[in-house]
PDB file of C-alpha atoms in Angstrom:
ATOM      1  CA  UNK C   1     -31.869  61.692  58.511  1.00  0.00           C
ATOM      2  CA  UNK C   2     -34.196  59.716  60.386  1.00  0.00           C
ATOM      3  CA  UNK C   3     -37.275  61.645  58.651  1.00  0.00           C
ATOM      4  CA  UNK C   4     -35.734  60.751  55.519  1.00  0.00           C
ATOM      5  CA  UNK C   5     -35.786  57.041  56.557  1.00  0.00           C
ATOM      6  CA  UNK C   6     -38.973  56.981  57.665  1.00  0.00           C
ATOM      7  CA  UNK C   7     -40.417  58.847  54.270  1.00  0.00           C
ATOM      8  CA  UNK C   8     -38.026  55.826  52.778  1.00  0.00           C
ATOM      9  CA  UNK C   9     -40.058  53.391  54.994  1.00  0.00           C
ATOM     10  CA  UNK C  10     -43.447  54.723  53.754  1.00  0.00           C
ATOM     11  CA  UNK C  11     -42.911  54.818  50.401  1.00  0.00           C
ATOM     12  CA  UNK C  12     -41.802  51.102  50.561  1.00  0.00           C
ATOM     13  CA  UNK C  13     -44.548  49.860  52.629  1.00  0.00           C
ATOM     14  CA  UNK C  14     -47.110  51.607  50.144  1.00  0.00           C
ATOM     15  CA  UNK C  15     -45.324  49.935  47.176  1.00  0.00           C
ATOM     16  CA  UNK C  16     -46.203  46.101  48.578  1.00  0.00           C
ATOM     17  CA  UNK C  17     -49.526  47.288  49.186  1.00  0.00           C
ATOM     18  CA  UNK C  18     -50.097  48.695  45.805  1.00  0.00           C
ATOM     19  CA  UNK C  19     -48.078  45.776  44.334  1.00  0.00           C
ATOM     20  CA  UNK C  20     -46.236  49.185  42.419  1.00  0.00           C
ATOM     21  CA  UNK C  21     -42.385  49.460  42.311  1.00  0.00           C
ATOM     22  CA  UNK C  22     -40.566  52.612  43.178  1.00  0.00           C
ATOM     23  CA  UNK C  23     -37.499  54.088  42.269  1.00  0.00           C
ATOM     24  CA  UNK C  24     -34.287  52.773  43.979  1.00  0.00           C
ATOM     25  CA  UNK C  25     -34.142  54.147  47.307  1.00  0.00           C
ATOM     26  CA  UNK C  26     -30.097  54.405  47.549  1.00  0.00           C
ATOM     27  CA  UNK C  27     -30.343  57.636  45.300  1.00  0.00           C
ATOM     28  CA  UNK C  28     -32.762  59.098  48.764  1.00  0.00           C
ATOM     29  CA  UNK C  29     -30.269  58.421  51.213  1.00  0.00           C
ATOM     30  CA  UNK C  30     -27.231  60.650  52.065  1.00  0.00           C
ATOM     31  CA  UNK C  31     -24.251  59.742  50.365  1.00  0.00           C
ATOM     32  CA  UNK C  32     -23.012  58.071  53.554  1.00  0.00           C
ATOM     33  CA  UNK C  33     -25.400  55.987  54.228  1.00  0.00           C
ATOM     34  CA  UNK C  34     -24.937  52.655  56.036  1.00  0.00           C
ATOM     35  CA  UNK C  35     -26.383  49.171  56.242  1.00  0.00           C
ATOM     36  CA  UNK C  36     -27.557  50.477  59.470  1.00  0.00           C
ATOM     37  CA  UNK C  37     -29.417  53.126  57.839  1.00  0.00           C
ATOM     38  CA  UNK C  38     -31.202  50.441  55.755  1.00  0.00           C
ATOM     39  CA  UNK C  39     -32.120  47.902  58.486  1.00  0.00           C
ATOM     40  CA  UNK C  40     -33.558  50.897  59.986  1.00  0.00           C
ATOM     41  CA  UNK C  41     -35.948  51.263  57.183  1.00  0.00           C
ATOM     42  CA  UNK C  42     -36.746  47.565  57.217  1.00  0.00           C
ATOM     43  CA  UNK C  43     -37.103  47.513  61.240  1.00  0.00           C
ATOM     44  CA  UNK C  44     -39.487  50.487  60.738  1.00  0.00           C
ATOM     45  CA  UNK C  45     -41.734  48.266  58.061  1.00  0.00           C
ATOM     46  CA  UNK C  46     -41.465  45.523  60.618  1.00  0.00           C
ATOM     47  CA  UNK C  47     -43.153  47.136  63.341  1.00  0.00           C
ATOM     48  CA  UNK C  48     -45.833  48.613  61.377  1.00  0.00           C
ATOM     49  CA  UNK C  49     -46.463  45.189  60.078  1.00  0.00           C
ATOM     50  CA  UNK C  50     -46.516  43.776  63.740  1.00  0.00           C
ATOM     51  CA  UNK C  51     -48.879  46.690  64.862  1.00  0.00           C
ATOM     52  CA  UNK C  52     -50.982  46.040  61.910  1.00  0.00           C
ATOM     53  CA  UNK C  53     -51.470  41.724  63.427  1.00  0.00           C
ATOM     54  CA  UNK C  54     -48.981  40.275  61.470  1.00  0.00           C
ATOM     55  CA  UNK C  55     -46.901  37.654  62.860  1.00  0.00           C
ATOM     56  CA  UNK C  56     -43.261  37.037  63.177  1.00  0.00           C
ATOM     57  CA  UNK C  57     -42.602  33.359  61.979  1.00  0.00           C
ATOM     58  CA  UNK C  58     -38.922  33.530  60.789  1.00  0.00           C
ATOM     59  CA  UNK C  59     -36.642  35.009  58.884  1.00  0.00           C
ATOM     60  CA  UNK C  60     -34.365  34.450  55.526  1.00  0.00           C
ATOM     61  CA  UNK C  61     -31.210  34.925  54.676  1.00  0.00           C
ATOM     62  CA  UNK C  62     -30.122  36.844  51.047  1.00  0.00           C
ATOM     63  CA  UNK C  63     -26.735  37.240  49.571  1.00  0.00           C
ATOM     64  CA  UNK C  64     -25.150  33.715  50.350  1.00  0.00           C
ATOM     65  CA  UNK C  65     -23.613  33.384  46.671  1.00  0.00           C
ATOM     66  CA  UNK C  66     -20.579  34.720  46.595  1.00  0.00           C
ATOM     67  CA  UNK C  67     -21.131  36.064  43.048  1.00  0.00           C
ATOM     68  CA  UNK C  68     -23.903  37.981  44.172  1.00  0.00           C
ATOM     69  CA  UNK C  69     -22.044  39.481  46.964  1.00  0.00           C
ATOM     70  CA  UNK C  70     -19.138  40.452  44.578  1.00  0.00           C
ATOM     71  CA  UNK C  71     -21.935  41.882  41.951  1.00  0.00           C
ATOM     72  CA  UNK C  72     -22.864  44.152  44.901  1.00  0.00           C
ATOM     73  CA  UNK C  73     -19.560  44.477  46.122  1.00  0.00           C
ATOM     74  CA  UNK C  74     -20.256  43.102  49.768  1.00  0.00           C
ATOM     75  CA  UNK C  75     -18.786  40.258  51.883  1.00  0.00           C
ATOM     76  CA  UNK C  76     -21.341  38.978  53.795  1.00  0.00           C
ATOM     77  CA  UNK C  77     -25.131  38.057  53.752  1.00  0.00           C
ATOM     78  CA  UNK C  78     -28.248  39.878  54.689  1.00  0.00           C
ATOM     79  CA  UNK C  79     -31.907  39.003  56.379  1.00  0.00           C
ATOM     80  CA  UNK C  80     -35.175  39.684  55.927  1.00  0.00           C
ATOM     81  CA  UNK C  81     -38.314  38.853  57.791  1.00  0.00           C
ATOM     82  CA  UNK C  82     -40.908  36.128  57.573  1.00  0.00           C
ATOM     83  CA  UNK C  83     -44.579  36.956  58.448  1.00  0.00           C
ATOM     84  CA  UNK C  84     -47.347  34.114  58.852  1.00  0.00           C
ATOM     85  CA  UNK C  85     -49.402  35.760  55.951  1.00  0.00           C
ATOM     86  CA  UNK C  86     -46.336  35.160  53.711  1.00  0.00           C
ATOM     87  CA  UNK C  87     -46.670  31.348  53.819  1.00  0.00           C
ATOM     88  CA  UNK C  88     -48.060  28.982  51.392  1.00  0.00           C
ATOM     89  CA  UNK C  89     -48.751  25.366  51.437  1.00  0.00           C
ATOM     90  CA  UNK C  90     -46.681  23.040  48.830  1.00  0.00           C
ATOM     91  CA  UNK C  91     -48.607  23.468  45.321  1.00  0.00           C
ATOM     92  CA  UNK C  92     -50.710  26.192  46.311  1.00  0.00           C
ATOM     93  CA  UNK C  93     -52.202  28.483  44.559  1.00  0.00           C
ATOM     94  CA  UNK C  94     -50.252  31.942  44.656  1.00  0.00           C
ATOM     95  CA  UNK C  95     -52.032  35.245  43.404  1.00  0.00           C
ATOM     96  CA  UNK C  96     -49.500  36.261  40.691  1.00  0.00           C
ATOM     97  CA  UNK C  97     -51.594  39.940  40.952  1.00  0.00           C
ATOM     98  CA  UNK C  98     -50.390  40.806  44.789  1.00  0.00           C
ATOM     99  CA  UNK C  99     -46.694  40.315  43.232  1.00  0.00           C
ATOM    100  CA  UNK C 100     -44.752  42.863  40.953  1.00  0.00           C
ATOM    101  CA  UNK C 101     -41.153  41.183  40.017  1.00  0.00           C
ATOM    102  CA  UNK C 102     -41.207  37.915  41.597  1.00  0.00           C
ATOM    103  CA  UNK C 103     -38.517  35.465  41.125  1.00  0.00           C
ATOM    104  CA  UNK C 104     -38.637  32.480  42.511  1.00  0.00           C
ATOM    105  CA  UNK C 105     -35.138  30.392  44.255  1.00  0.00           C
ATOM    106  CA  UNK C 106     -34.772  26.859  45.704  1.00  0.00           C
ATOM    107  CA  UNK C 107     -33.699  26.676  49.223  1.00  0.00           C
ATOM    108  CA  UNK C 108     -33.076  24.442  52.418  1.00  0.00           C
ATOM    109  CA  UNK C 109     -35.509  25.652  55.385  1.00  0.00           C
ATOM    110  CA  UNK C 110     -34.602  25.049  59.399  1.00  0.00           C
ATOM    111  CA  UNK C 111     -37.314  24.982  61.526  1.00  0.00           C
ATOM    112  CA  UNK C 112     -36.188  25.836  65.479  1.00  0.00           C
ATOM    113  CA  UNK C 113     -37.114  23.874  68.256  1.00  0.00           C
ATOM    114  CA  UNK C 114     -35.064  25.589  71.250  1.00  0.00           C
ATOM    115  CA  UNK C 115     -33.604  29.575  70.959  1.00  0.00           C
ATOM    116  CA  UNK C 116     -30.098  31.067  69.721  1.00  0.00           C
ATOM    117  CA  UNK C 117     -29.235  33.611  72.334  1.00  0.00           C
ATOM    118  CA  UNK C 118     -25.482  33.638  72.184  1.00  0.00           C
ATOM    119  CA  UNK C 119     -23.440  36.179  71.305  1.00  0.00           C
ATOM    120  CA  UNK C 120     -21.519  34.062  68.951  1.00  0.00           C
ATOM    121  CA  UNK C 121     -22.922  30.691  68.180  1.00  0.00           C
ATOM    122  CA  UNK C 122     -21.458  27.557  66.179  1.00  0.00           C
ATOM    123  CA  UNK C 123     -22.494  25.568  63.252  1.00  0.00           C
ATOM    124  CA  UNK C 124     -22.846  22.401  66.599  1.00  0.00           C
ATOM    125  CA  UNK C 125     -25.212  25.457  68.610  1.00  0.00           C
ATOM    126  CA  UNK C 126     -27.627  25.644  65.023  1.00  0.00           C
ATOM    127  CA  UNK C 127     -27.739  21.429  64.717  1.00  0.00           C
ATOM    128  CA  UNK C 128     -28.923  21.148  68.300  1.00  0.00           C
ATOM    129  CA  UNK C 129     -31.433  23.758  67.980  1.00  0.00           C
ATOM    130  CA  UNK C 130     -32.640  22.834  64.720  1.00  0.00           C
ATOM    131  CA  UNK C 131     -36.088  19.962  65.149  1.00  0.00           C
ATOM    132  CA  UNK C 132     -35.618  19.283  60.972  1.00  0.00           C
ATOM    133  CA  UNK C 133     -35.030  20.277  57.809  1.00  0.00           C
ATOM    134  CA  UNK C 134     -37.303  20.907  55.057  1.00  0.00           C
ATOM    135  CA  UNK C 135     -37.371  21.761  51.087  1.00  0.00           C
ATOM    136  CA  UNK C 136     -38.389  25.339  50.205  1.00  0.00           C
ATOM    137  CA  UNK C 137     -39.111  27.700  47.588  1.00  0.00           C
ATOM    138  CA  UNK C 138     -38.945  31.546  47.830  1.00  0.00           C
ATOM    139  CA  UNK C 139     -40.770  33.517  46.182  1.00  0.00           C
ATOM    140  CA  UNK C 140     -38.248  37.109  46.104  1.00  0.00           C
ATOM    141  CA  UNK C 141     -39.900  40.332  44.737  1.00  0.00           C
ATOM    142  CA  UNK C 142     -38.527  43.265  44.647  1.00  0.00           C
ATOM    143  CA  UNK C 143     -40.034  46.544  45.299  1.00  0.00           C
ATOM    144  CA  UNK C 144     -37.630  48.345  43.616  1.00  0.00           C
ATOM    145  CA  UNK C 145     -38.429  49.298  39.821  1.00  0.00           C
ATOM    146  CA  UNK C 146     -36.164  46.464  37.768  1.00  0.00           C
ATOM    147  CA  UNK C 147     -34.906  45.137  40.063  1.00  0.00           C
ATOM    148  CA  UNK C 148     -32.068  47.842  40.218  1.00  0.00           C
ATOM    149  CA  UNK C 149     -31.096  47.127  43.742  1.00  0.00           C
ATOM    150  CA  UNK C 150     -27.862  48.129  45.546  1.00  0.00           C
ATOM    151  CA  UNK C 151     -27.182  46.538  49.294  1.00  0.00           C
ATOM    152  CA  UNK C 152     -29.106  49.609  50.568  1.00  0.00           C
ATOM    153  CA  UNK C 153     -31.907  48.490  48.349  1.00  0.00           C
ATOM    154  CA  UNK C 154     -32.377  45.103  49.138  1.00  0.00           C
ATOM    155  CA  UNK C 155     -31.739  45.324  52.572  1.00  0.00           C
ATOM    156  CA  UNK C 156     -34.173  48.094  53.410  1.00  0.00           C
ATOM    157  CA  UNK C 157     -36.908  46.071  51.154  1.00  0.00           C
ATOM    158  CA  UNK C 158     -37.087  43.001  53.735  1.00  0.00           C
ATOM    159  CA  UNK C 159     -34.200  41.546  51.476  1.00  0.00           C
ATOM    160  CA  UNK C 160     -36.400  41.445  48.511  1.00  0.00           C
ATOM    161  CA  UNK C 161     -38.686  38.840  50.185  1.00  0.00           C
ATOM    162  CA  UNK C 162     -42.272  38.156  49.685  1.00  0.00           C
ATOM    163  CA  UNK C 163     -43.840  34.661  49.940  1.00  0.00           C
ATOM    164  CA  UNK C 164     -42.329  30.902  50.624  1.00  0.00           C
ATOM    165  CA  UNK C 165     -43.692  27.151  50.540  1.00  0.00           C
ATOM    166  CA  UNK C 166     -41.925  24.746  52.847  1.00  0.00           C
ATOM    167  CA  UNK C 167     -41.740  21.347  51.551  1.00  0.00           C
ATOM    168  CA  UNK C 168     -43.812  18.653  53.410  1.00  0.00           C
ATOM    169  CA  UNK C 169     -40.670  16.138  53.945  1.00  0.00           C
ATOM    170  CA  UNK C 170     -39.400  16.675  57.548  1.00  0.00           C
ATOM    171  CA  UNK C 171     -35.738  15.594  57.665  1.00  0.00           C
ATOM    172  CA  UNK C 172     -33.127  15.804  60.540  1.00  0.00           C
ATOM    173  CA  UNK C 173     -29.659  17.291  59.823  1.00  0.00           C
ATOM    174  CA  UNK C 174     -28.096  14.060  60.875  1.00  0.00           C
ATOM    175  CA  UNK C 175     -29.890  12.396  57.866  1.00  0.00           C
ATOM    176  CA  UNK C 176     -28.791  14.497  55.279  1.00  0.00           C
ATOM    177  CA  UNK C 177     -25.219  15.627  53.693  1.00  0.00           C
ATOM    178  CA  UNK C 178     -26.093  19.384  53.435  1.00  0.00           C
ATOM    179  CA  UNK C 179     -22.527  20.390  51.592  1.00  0.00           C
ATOM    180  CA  UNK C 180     -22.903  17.800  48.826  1.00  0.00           C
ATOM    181  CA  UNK C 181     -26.884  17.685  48.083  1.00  0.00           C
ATOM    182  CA  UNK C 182     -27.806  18.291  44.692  1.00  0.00           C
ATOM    183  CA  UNK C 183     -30.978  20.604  43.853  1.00  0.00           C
ATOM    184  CA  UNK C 184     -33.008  20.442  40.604  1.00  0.00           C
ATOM    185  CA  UNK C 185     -35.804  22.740  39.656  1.00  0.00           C
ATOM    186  CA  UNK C 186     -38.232  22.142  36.844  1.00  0.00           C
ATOM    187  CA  UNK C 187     -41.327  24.145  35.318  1.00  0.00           C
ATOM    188  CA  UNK C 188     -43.429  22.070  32.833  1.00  0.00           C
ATOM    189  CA  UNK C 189     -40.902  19.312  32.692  1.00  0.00           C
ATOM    190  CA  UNK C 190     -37.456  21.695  32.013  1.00  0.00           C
ATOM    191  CA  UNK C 191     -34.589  22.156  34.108  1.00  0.00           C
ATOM    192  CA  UNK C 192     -34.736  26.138  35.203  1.00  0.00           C
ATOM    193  CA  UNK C 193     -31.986  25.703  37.610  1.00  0.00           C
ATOM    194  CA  UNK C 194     -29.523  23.225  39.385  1.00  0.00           C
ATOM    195  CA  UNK C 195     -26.978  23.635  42.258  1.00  0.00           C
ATOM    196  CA  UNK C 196     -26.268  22.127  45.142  1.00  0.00           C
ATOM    197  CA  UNK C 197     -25.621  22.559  49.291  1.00  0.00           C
ATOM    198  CA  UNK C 198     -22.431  24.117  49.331  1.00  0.00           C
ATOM    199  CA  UNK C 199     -23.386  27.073  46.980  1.00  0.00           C
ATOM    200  CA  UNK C 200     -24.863  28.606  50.222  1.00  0.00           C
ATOM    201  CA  UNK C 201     -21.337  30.120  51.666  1.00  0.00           C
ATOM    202  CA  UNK C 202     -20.075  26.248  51.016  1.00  0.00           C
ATOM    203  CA  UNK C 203     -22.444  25.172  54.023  1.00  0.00           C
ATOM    204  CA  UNK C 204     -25.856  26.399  54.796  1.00  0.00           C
ATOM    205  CA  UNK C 205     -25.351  26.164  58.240  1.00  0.00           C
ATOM    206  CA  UNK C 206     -22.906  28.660  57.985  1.00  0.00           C
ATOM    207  CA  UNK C 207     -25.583  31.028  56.770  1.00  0.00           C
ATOM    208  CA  UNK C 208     -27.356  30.541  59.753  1.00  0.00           C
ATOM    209  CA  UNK C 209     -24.668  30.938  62.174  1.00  0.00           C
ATOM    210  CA  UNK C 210     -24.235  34.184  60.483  1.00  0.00           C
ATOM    211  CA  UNK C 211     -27.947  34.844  60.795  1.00  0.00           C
ATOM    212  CA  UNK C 212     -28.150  33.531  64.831  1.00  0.00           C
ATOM    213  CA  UNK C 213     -25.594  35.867  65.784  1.00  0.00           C
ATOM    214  CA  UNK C 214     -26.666  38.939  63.177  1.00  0.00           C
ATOM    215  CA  UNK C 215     -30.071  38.517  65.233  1.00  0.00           C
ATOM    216  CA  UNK C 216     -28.888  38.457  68.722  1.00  0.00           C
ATOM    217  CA  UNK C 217     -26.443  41.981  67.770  1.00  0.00           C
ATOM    218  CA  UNK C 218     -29.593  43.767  66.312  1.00  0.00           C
ATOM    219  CA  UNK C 219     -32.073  42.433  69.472  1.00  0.00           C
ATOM    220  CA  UNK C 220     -34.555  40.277  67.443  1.00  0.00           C
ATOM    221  CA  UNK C 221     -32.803  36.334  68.453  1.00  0.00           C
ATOM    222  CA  UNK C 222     -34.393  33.230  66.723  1.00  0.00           C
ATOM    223  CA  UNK C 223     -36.430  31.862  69.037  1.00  0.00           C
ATOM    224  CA  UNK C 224     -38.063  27.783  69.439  1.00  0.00           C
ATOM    225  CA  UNK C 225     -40.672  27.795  66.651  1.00  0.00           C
ATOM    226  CA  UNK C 226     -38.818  29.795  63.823  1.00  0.00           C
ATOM    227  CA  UNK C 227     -38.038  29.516  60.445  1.00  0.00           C
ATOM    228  CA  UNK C 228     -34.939  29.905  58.683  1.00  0.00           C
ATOM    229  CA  UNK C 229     -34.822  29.985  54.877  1.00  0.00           C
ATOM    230  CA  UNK C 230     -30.791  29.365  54.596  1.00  0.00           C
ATOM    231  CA  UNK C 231     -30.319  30.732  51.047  1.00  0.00           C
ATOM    232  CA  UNK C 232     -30.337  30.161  47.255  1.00  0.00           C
ATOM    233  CA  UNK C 233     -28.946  26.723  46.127  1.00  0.00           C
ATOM    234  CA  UNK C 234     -28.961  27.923  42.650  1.00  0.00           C
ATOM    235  CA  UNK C 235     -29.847  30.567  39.981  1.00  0.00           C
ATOM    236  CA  UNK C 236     -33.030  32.253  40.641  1.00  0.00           C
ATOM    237  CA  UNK C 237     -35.534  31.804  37.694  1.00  0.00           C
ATOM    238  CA  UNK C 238     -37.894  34.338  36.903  1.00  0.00           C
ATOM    239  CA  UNK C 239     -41.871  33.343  37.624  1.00  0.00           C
ATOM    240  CA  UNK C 240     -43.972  33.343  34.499  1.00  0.00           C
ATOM    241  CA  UNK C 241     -47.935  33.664  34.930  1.00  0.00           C
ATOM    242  CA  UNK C 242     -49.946  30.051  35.433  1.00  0.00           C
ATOM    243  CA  UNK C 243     -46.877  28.418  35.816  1.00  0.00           C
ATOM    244  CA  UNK C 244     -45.723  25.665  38.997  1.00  0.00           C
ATOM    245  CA  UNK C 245     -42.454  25.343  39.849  1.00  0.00           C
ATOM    246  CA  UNK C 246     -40.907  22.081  41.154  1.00  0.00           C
ATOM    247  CA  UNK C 247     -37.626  21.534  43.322  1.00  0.00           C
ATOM    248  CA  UNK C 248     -36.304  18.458  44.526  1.00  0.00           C
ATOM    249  CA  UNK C 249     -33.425  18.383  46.528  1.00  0.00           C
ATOM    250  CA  UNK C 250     -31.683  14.942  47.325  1.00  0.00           C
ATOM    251  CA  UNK C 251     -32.096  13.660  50.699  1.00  0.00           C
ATOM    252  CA  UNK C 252     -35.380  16.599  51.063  1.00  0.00           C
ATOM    253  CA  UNK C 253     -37.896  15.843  48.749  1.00  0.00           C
ATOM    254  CA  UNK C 254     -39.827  17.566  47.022  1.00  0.00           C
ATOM    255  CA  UNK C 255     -41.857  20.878  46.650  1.00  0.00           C
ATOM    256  CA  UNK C 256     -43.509  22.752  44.825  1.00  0.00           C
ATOM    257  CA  UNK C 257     -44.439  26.907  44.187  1.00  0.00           C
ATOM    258  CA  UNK C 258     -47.622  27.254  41.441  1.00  0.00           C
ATOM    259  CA  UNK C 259     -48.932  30.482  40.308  1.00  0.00           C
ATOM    260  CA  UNK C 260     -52.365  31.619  39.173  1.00  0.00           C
ATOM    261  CA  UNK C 261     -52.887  33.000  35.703  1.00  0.00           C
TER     262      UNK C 261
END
């Protein structure tokens, strides 16, 4: 088994490289595979990425909606990890070559200023380790062919993730009503998607309790410094070419994802 993980991990790690999808991975993996099996793969791709000088900055959380989850039939979120190279500055340029599928999903980002080390944390341990808020974008790509992704899939793919832009508007918590804020995104003057706070498992600090305490079970905690992409707000949209995408979410700001031709 753990060969066939680590031919799993390969494959995957050649596929961002060669910005080529593969075949979904599920149909590799023994029919009783686990979502152990798959953060495997992704811990594998994680420490050849930290070998190779990358740098650990954060990480984000997937499958907050609870449609999604149903659509995959699972009951809680996932993670992925966030690497320096992987950020981009609001309304820069982003080489729509080095991506395959890429989708791109309005979020609200924490940044960390002191560590989450408890076993089990509460939504009062994320506020007072959280130095502000910010608008984000993520840019998801998956490296599966079609996106035809099980839990297995996306899990074992970094959760599908591939670049983000943090918005420039620093807010803290106290200053903002993160159930209730409403989220618009726009390309070229349409509406793309709306939504609002509470579509993140009705709270997105509940996605990051989930996340602090996911992190200190599997030995990677959130540490002072990192960033935590909370989850979608609303409908992914799906990234045309030369296009910029704007999302303003009330009490945030603004920011904004643009892609070369």
């Amino acid at each position: 088994m753990q060969t066939r993980l680590e031919n799993i991990a390969q494959a995957l790690f050649e596929a961002e490289n060669i910005c080529s999808a593969i075949a979904p991975i599920c149909t590799q993996l023994a029919n009783d595979a686990s979502v152990d099996d798959a953060y495997a793969i992704q811990e594998m791709n994680t420490q050849r990425a930290l070998q190779n000088g990358r740098r650990l900055v954060g990480r984000k959380i997937g499958l907050t909606s609870l449609v999604v989850q149903k659509q995959l039939g699972v009951d809680s979120p996932d993670f992925g990890m966030l690497f320096a190279d992987m950020a981009y500055e609001d309304g820069q340029s982003i080489a729509f070559s080095k991506l395959i599928q890429p989708k791109v999903e309005a979020e609200i980002a924490l940044v960390l200023k002191s560590d989450l080390v408890k076993e089990q944390h509460t939504i009062e341990d994320i506020i007072v380790a959280t130095d502000y808020a910010v608008a984000a974008i993520e840019i998801v790509d998956s490296r599966i062919e079609n996106w035809k992704i099980s839990l297995l899939d996306t899990v074992a793919d970094n959760a599908s993730s591939a670049a983000f832009v943090l918005g420039q508007n620093k807010v803290q918590l106290t200053d903002i009503d993160l159930v209730n804020c409403l989220m618009q995104m726009t390309c070229s003057g349409e509406v793309v998607s709306q939504g609002v706070g509470k579509a993140c498992l009705d709270n997105p600090l509940n996605a990051a309790v989930w996340l602090a305490d996911e992190m200190v079970r599997r030995g990677r905690p959130l540490k002072a410094g990192d960033i935590v992409l909370t989850g979608a707000l609303g409908p992914m949209v799906v990234v045309q070419a030369g296009a910029a995408y704007q999302v303003e979410i009330e009490g945030l700001g603004s920011v904004t994802a643009a892609f070369s031709a």
